[in-house]
Amino acid sequence: MTQASIGVVGAGAWGTALAQSLASDGRTVKLWALEDGLADAINTSHRNLPYLPSAELAPTIAATGDLSEMAACDILLLVTPAQHMGPTLEKLGSYPRDLVLCSKGIEASTGRMMHHAAHDIAPESDLAVLSGPTFAHEVADGLPCAVTLACGGGEDQWDRISPAIARHNFRPYYSDDVVGAEVGGAVKNVLAIACGVVDGLELGQNARNALITRGFAEMLRFGVAFGGKPETLNGLCGLGDLVLTCSSTSSRNFSLGKALGEGMSAEEALADKRTVAEGAHTAPVLRQIARDKGVQMPIVEAVNHLLEGRGAREVVAELLSRPLKAEGHEA
């Protein structure tokens, strides 16, 4: 049986780590890099110094700066920042049968989830979502992890994709809930900013874990209202990803929140960043969608206040002064 050809669009830290995992069994993996000269540097030095400097990359990673080359792959992983996924996909022009969406966020200009944007551009492709609790440097180092692979094409698509991406230390679990998988990845980025603020203000472990728990309640309410399944959000791509992202400065969103909690302005914290804190782009559109659907998300509202320039202590004090309720209450 012919081995499926596989490519990764986006040579940031996560895209490079996925390419490294895919190449760990010796197969050739195409990797598209946007930046001038980065593809040549990866091919000659087997390093991605700007985005994943610690990893020595497999020689079977074939990097390219020509996006059109990627269309020939049987399976294509899209790992661009969420706000650039749609425009990058449009430039690709032609599409393989299987597109795997690895970008976590909501398109700020349109309110589209990633699978909605991809379907509008490539309606003939089967869409899957890869999401879960993963830090890029650990995946690149071959440390064990588990992820959700939500297949819009059902078990037939799973049978095509899972053998191509599973490795000894990279274990996918099947779901058919594309919506739930995407909601988990998008919402957890916003909640991670809030947890970073708690850390920056030195409010302690009790406060952070209370915020994770109440934030998960918001994720679950929003996900179900959006059409996702509770069991998906209770899994790797929801609760699992939330706990990881809200607990470490390896998370870009957590680091952004920590800087806000330590007194940096939102403008300063977001300036001159080579890496993208997706939660900052997702927060305003997530708030608007939640309002439109009548879903109460006070922590998401608080993150928006922070990004709009309000002081961290003021925003936290406002959250803590909310009326007391039963734990299972809507908010």
Tab-separated table of C-alpha atoms in Angstrom:
chain	number	residue	atom	x	y	z
A	1	MET	CA	0.000	0.000	0.000
A	2	THR	CA	1.378	3.411	-0.987
A	3	GLN	CA	2.207	5.643	1.945
A	4	ALA	CA	0.178	8.886	1.996
A	5	SER	CA	2.246	11.985	1.330
A	6	ILE	CA	1.908	14.569	4.073
A	7	GLY	CA	2.668	18.268	4.373
A	8	VAL	CA	2.576	20.980	7.012
A	9	VAL	CA	1.623	24.543	6.110
A	10	GLY	CA	3.278	26.885	8.593
A	11	ALA	CA	6.797	26.688	10.011
A	12	GLY	CA	6.206	28.335	13.348
A	13	ALA	CA	6.977	26.428	16.534
A	14	TRP	CA	3.906	24.186	16.378
A	15	GLY	CA	4.097	23.513	12.650
A	16	THR	CA	7.775	22.650	12.927
A	17	ALA	CA	7.143	20.381	15.903
A	18	LEU	CA	4.403	18.534	14.021
A	19	ALA	CA	6.695	18.108	11.016
A	20	GLN	CA	9.389	16.746	13.320
A	21	SER	CA	6.961	14.250	14.861
A	22	LEU	CA	5.717	13.138	11.437
A	23	ALA	CA	9.294	12.694	10.205
A	24	SER	CA	10.348	10.694	13.269
A	25	ASP	CA	9.689	7.387	11.473
A	26	GLY	CA	11.840	8.386	8.509
A	27	ARG	CA	9.122	9.523	6.134
A	28	THR	CA	9.517	12.651	4.009
A	29	VAL	CA	7.428	15.574	5.238
A	30	LYS	CA	6.960	18.795	3.312
A	31	LEU	CA	7.027	21.975	5.427
A	32	TRP	CA	6.005	25.361	4.036
A	33	ALA	CA	7.652	28.441	5.539
A	34	LEU	CA	6.388	31.955	4.863
A	35	GLU	CA	9.508	33.893	5.825
A	36	ASP	CA	12.176	34.566	3.224
A	37	GLY	CA	15.151	32.285	3.660
A	38	LEU	CA	13.662	30.145	6.414
A	39	ALA	CA	13.041	27.117	4.199
A	40	ASP	CA	16.631	27.166	2.943
A	41	ALA	CA	17.923	27.516	6.502
A	42	ILE	CA	15.862	24.527	7.666
A	43	ASN	CA	17.082	22.398	4.748
A	44	THR	CA	20.745	23.249	5.197
A	45	SER	CA	21.116	23.457	8.994
A	46	HIS	CA	18.162	21.264	10.050
A	47	ARG	CA	17.257	23.966	12.554
A	48	ASN	CA	14.453	26.493	12.833
A	49	LEU	CA	16.275	29.104	14.871
A	50	PRO	CA	13.557	31.790	14.898
A	51	TYR	CA	10.750	29.555	16.164
A	52	LEU	CA	12.070	26.282	17.606
A	53	PRO	CA	15.794	26.749	18.200
A	54	SER	CA	16.204	23.838	20.619
A	55	ALA	CA	15.252	21.114	18.126
A	56	GLU	CA	17.585	19.360	15.719
A	57	LEU	CA	15.235	18.603	12.854
A	58	ALA	CA	14.994	15.366	10.912
A	59	PRO	CA	16.778	15.419	7.532
A	60	THR	CA	13.598	14.103	5.886
A	61	ILE	CA	11.801	17.396	6.545
A	62	ALA	CA	11.779	19.091	3.140
A	63	ALA	CA	11.061	22.771	3.640
A	64	THR	CA	9.854	25.028	0.856
A	65	GLY	CA	8.868	28.646	0.390
A	66	ASP	CA	6.606	27.789	-2.533
A	67	LEU	CA	3.070	27.342	-1.247
A	68	SER	CA	1.857	25.777	-4.491
A	69	GLU	CA	4.042	22.698	-3.845
A	70	MET	CA	1.875	21.789	-0.862
A	71	ALA	CA	-1.265	21.120	-2.910
A	72	ALA	CA	0.191	17.833	-4.180
A	73	CYS	CA	0.181	16.262	-0.687
A	74	ASP	CA	-2.470	13.662	0.150
A	75	ILE	CA	-2.883	15.047	3.670
A	76	LEU	CA	-2.230	18.660	4.560
A	77	LEU	CA	-1.914	20.025	8.105
A	78	LEU	CA	-2.720	23.755	8.314
A	79	VAL	CA	-0.730	25.269	11.158
A	80	THR	CA	-0.716	28.991	10.395
A	81	PRO	CA	-1.889	31.522	13.002
A	82	ALA	CA	-5.682	31.412	13.104
A	83	GLN	CA	-6.126	34.879	11.610
A	84	HIS	CA	-4.030	33.868	8.579
A	85	MET	CA	-5.429	30.399	7.967
A	86	GLY	CA	-8.178	31.488	5.565
A	87	PRO	CA	-6.031	33.819	3.423
A	88	THR	CA	-3.234	31.225	3.261
A	89	LEU	CA	-5.668	28.515	2.194
A	90	GLU	CA	-7.087	30.785	-0.509
A	91	LYS	CA	-3.590	31.320	-1.919
A	92	LEU	CA	-3.017	27.569	-2.082
A	93	GLY	CA	-5.563	27.381	-4.896
A	94	SER	CA	-6.099	23.605	-5.079
A	95	TYR	CA	-6.696	21.245	-2.205
A	96	PRO	CA	-6.128	17.621	-1.215
A	97	ARG	CA	-8.917	15.372	-0.015
A	98	ASP	CA	-7.885	15.673	3.640
A	99	LEU	CA	-7.247	19.009	5.345
A	100	VAL	CA	-6.296	18.885	9.027
A	101	LEU	CA	-6.857	22.174	10.843
A	102	CYS	CA	-4.358	22.804	13.636
A	103	SER	CA	-4.932	26.545	14.163
A	104	LYS	CA	-6.800	27.451	17.357
A	105	GLY	CA	-8.990	30.519	17.229
A	106	ILE	CA	-11.928	32.338	15.675
A	107	GLU	CA	-11.550	34.526	12.607
A	108	ALA	CA	-11.791	38.028	14.058
A	109	SER	CA	-12.997	39.741	10.884
A	110	THR	CA	-15.877	37.333	10.213
A	111	GLY	CA	-16.608	35.345	13.387
A	112	ARG	CA	-15.998	32.095	11.488
A	113	MET	CA	-14.530	29.081	13.225
A	114	MET	CA	-11.583	27.593	11.351
A	115	HIS	CA	-13.622	24.740	9.868
A	116	HIS	CA	-16.235	27.174	8.584
A	117	ALA	CA	-13.555	29.268	6.889
A	118	ALA	CA	-11.882	26.179	5.413
A	119	HIS	CA	-15.165	24.756	4.154
A	120	ASP	CA	-16.012	28.031	2.419
A	121	ILE	CA	-12.658	27.955	0.617
A	122	ALA	CA	-12.227	24.214	0.000
A	123	PRO	CA	-15.745	22.719	0.039
A	124	GLU	CA	-14.672	19.465	-1.638
A	125	SER	CA	-12.104	18.580	1.038
A	126	ASP	CA	-12.824	16.502	4.129
A	127	LEU	CA	-11.943	18.567	7.192
A	128	ALA	CA	-10.447	17.323	10.430
A	129	VAL	CA	-9.327	19.199	13.549
A	130	LEU	CA	-6.189	18.275	15.489
A	131	SER	CA	-6.195	19.725	18.992
A	132	GLY	CA	-5.060	18.873	22.495
A	133	PRO	CA	-2.664	19.611	25.361
A	134	THR	CA	0.652	19.987	23.560
A	135	PHE	CA	3.631	22.297	23.909
A	136	ALA	CA	5.642	22.438	20.691
A	137	HIS	CA	9.083	21.939	22.228
A	138	GLU	CA	7.987	18.753	24.009
A	139	VAL	CA	6.473	17.280	20.845
A	140	ALA	CA	9.637	18.142	18.918
A	141	ASP	CA	11.701	16.407	21.610
A	142	GLY	CA	9.630	13.241	21.194
A	143	LEU	CA	8.022	13.378	24.641
A	144	PRO	CA	4.697	11.535	24.941
A	145	CYS	CA	1.427	13.346	24.280
A	146	ALA	CA	-2.168	12.635	23.323
A	147	VAL	CA	-4.464	14.705	21.113
A	148	THR	CA	-7.986	14.718	19.706
A	149	LEU	CA	-8.354	14.125	15.979
A	150	ALA	CA	-11.912	15.192	15.172
A	151	CYS	CA	-12.845	14.002	11.694
A	152	GLY	CA	-15.655	15.705	9.819
A	153	GLY	CA	-15.396	12.846	7.326
A	154	GLY	CA	-16.111	10.318	10.067
A	155	GLU	CA	-14.387	6.980	10.525
A	156	ASP	CA	-13.403	6.719	6.863
A	157	GLN	CA	-11.326	9.877	7.217
A	158	TRP	CA	-9.928	8.653	10.537
A	159	ASP	CA	-8.793	5.463	8.821
A	160	ARG	CA	-6.918	7.560	6.241
A	161	ILE	CA	-5.359	10.127	8.564
A	162	SER	CA	-4.645	8.421	11.881
A	163	PRO	CA	-2.009	5.977	10.530
A	164	ALA	CA	-0.277	8.893	8.831
A	165	ILE	CA	0.054	11.050	11.960
A	166	ALA	CA	0.186	8.600	14.882
A	167	ARG	CA	3.633	7.877	16.278
A	168	HIS	CA	4.899	6.001	19.329
A	169	ASN	CA	4.892	9.204	21.394
A	170	PHE	CA	2.092	11.040	19.540
A	171	ARG	CA	-1.252	9.381	20.188
A	172	PRO	CA	-4.466	10.665	18.531
A	173	TYR	CA	-7.937	9.810	19.818
A	174	TYR	CA	-10.930	9.730	17.481
A	175	SER	CA	-13.873	12.117	17.569
A	176	ASP	CA	-16.417	13.174	14.989
A	177	ASP	CA	-17.123	16.454	16.827
A	178	VAL	CA	-15.281	19.088	14.809
A	179	VAL	CA	-17.214	21.916	16.477
A	180	GLY	CA	-16.388	20.849	20.028
A	181	ALA	CA	-12.712	20.339	19.206
A	182	GLU	CA	-12.451	23.819	17.716
A	183	VAL	CA	-14.368	25.519	20.516
A	184	GLY	CA	-12.053	24.005	23.119
A	185	GLY	CA	-8.934	25.234	21.355
A	186	ALA	CA	-10.282	28.739	20.790
A	187	VAL	CA	-11.773	29.386	24.228
A	188	LYS	CA	-8.859	27.981	26.236
A	189	ASN	CA	-6.534	30.586	24.716
A	190	VAL	CA	-8.665	33.397	26.117
A	191	LEU	CA	-8.957	31.747	29.521
A	192	ALA	CA	-5.175	31.238	29.616
A	193	ILE	CA	-4.734	35.016	29.480
A	194	ALA	CA	-6.892	35.309	32.602
A	195	CYS	CA	-4.835	32.638	34.397
A	196	GLY	CA	-1.649	34.471	33.483
A	197	VAL	CA	-3.067	37.611	35.095
A	198	VAL	CA	-3.688	35.663	38.305
A	199	ASP	CA	-0.050	34.557	38.257
A	200	GLY	CA	1.217	38.060	37.478
A	201	LEU	CA	-0.775	39.480	40.406
A	202	GLU	CA	0.535	36.670	42.664
A	203	LEU	CA	-2.977	35.706	43.732
A	204	GLY	CA	-1.968	32.109	44.408
A	205	GLN	CA	-2.775	28.569	43.340
A	206	ASN	CA	-6.248	28.578	44.866
A	207	ALA	CA	-7.302	31.510	42.702
A	208	ARG	CA	-5.799	30.055	39.536
A	209	ASN	CA	-7.486	26.706	39.971
A	210	ALA	CA	-10.811	28.342	40.780
A	211	LEU	CA	-10.459	30.332	37.577
A	212	ILE	CA	-9.637	27.218	35.528
A	213	THR	CA	-12.735	25.490	36.906
A	214	ARG	CA	-15.080	28.422	36.348
A	215	GLY	CA	-13.472	29.068	32.969
A	216	PHE	CA	-14.168	25.495	31.951
A	217	ALA	CA	-17.829	26.046	32.863
A	218	GLU	CA	-17.825	28.967	30.415
A	219	MET	CA	-16.172	26.847	27.722
A	220	LEU	CA	-18.744	24.107	28.205
A	221	ARG	CA	-21.717	26.504	28.056
A	222	PHE	CA	-20.403	28.153	24.914
A	223	GLY	CA	-19.465	24.886	23.228
A	224	VAL	CA	-22.869	23.299	23.768
A	225	ALA	CA	-24.632	26.463	22.581
A	226	PHE	CA	-22.453	26.388	19.462
A	227	GLY	CA	-23.308	22.749	18.727
A	228	GLY	CA	-20.393	20.914	20.344
A	229	LYS	CA	-20.683	17.832	22.542
A	230	PRO	CA	-19.996	17.992	26.302
A	231	GLU	CA	-17.933	14.794	26.141
A	232	THR	CA	-15.593	16.410	23.608
A	233	LEU	CA	-15.016	19.432	25.816
A	234	ASN	CA	-14.446	17.145	28.804
A	235	GLY	CA	-11.599	15.521	26.874
A	236	LEU	CA	-8.138	16.304	25.609
A	237	CYS	CA	-9.067	19.193	23.308
A	238	GLY	CA	-11.146	20.948	25.972
A	239	LEU	CA	-10.371	20.437	29.632
A	240	GLY	CA	-6.999	18.822	28.920
A	241	ASP	CA	-5.756	21.679	26.777
A	242	LEU	CA	-7.182	24.245	29.193
A	243	VAL	CA	-5.306	22.846	32.199
A	244	LEU	CA	-1.995	22.750	30.325
A	245	THR	CA	-2.293	26.207	28.792
A	246	CYS	CA	-3.391	27.808	32.057
A	247	SER	CA	-0.470	26.428	34.029
A	248	SER	CA	2.782	27.343	32.306
A	249	THR	CA	4.712	30.280	30.871
A	250	SER	CA	5.417	28.009	27.894
A	251	SER	CA	1.938	29.153	26.823
A	252	ARG	CA	2.061	32.400	24.852
A	253	ASN	CA	-1.402	33.348	26.087
A	254	PHE	CA	-0.515	32.675	29.718
A	255	SER	CA	2.649	34.754	29.297
A	256	LEU	CA	0.621	37.629	27.857
A	257	GLY	CA	-1.714	37.554	30.842
A	258	LYS	CA	1.191	37.367	33.268
A	259	ALA	CA	2.673	40.512	31.716
A	260	LEU	CA	-0.685	42.288	32.086
A	261	GLY	CA	-0.899	41.197	35.718
A	262	GLU	CA	2.586	42.525	36.371
A	263	GLY	CA	1.502	45.956	35.169
A	264	MET	CA	2.453	46.026	31.480
A	265	SER	CA	-0.083	47.670	29.208
A	266	ALA	CA	-1.874	45.565	26.628
A	267	GLU	CA	-0.279	47.610	23.858
A	268	GLU	CA	3.202	46.954	25.240
A	269	ALA	CA	2.534	43.270	25.875
A	270	LEU	CA	1.327	42.678	22.330
A	271	ALA	CA	4.014	44.721	20.566
A	272	ASP	CA	6.906	43.231	18.633
A	273	LYS	CA	5.952	39.626	19.202
A	274	ARG	CA	7.351	37.068	16.777
A	275	THR	CA	4.945	34.514	18.192
A	276	VAL	CA	1.201	35.114	18.325
A	277	ALA	CA	-1.008	35.023	21.422
A	278	GLU	CA	-4.143	33.880	19.602
A	279	GLY	CA	-6.355	34.578	22.604
A	280	ALA	CA	-5.912	38.323	22.160
A	281	HIS	CA	-7.434	38.131	18.671
A	282	THR	CA	-10.130	35.650	19.660
A	283	ALA	CA	-11.344	37.403	22.830
A	284	PRO	CA	-13.384	40.239	21.221
A	285	VAL	CA	-15.148	38.061	18.665
A	286	LEU	CA	-15.749	35.319	21.243
A	287	ARG	CA	-17.396	37.881	23.537
A	288	GLN	CA	-19.644	39.089	20.718
A	289	ILE	CA	-20.718	35.594	19.677
A	290	ALA	CA	-21.428	34.686	23.313
A	291	ARG	CA	-23.555	37.800	23.737
A	292	ASP	CA	-25.439	37.045	20.528
A	293	LYS	CA	-26.155	33.511	21.745
A	294	GLY	CA	-27.079	34.629	25.253
A	295	VAL	CA	-24.175	32.720	26.839
A	296	GLN	CA	-22.763	34.339	29.958
A	297	MET	CA	-18.941	34.325	29.972
A	298	PRO	CA	-17.776	36.711	32.727
A	299	ILE	CA	-14.126	35.624	32.564
A	300	VAL	CA	-14.051	36.195	28.803
A	301	GLU	CA	-15.638	39.609	29.419
A	302	ALA	CA	-12.914	40.363	31.977
A	303	VAL	CA	-10.139	39.439	29.532
A	304	ASN	CA	-11.606	41.855	27.021
A	305	HIS	CA	-11.586	44.609	29.643
A	306	LEU	CA	-7.890	43.931	30.218
A	307	LEU	CA	-7.099	44.029	26.496
A	308	GLU	CA	-9.035	47.298	26.240
A	309	GLY	CA	-6.729	48.874	28.798
A	310	ARG	CA	-8.367	48.500	32.191
A	311	GLY	CA	-6.103	47.696	35.128
A	312	ALA	CA	-5.725	44.088	36.203
A	313	ARG	CA	-6.535	44.643	39.880
A	314	GLU	CA	-9.680	46.563	39.008
A	315	VAL	CA	-10.880	43.836	36.659
A	316	VAL	CA	-10.185	41.070	39.194
A	317	ALA	CA	-11.977	42.995	41.935
A	318	GLU	CA	-15.015	43.319	39.664
A	319	LEU	CA	-15.040	39.567	38.997
A	320	LEU	CA	-14.813	38.794	42.707
A	321	SER	CA	-17.705	41.125	43.513
A	322	ARG	CA	-20.208	39.301	41.286
A	323	PRO	CA	-23.356	38.070	43.076
A	324	LEU	CA	-23.055	34.716	44.817
A	325	LYS	CA	-24.716	31.792	43.037
A	326	ALA	CA	-25.068	28.028	43.128
A	327	GLU	CA	-22.142	26.330	41.389
A	328	GLY	CA	-24.275	24.880	38.612
A	329	HIS	CA	-25.831	28.256	37.815
A	330	GLU	CA	-25.474	29.682	34.291
A	331	ALA	CA	-22.711	32.103	35.399
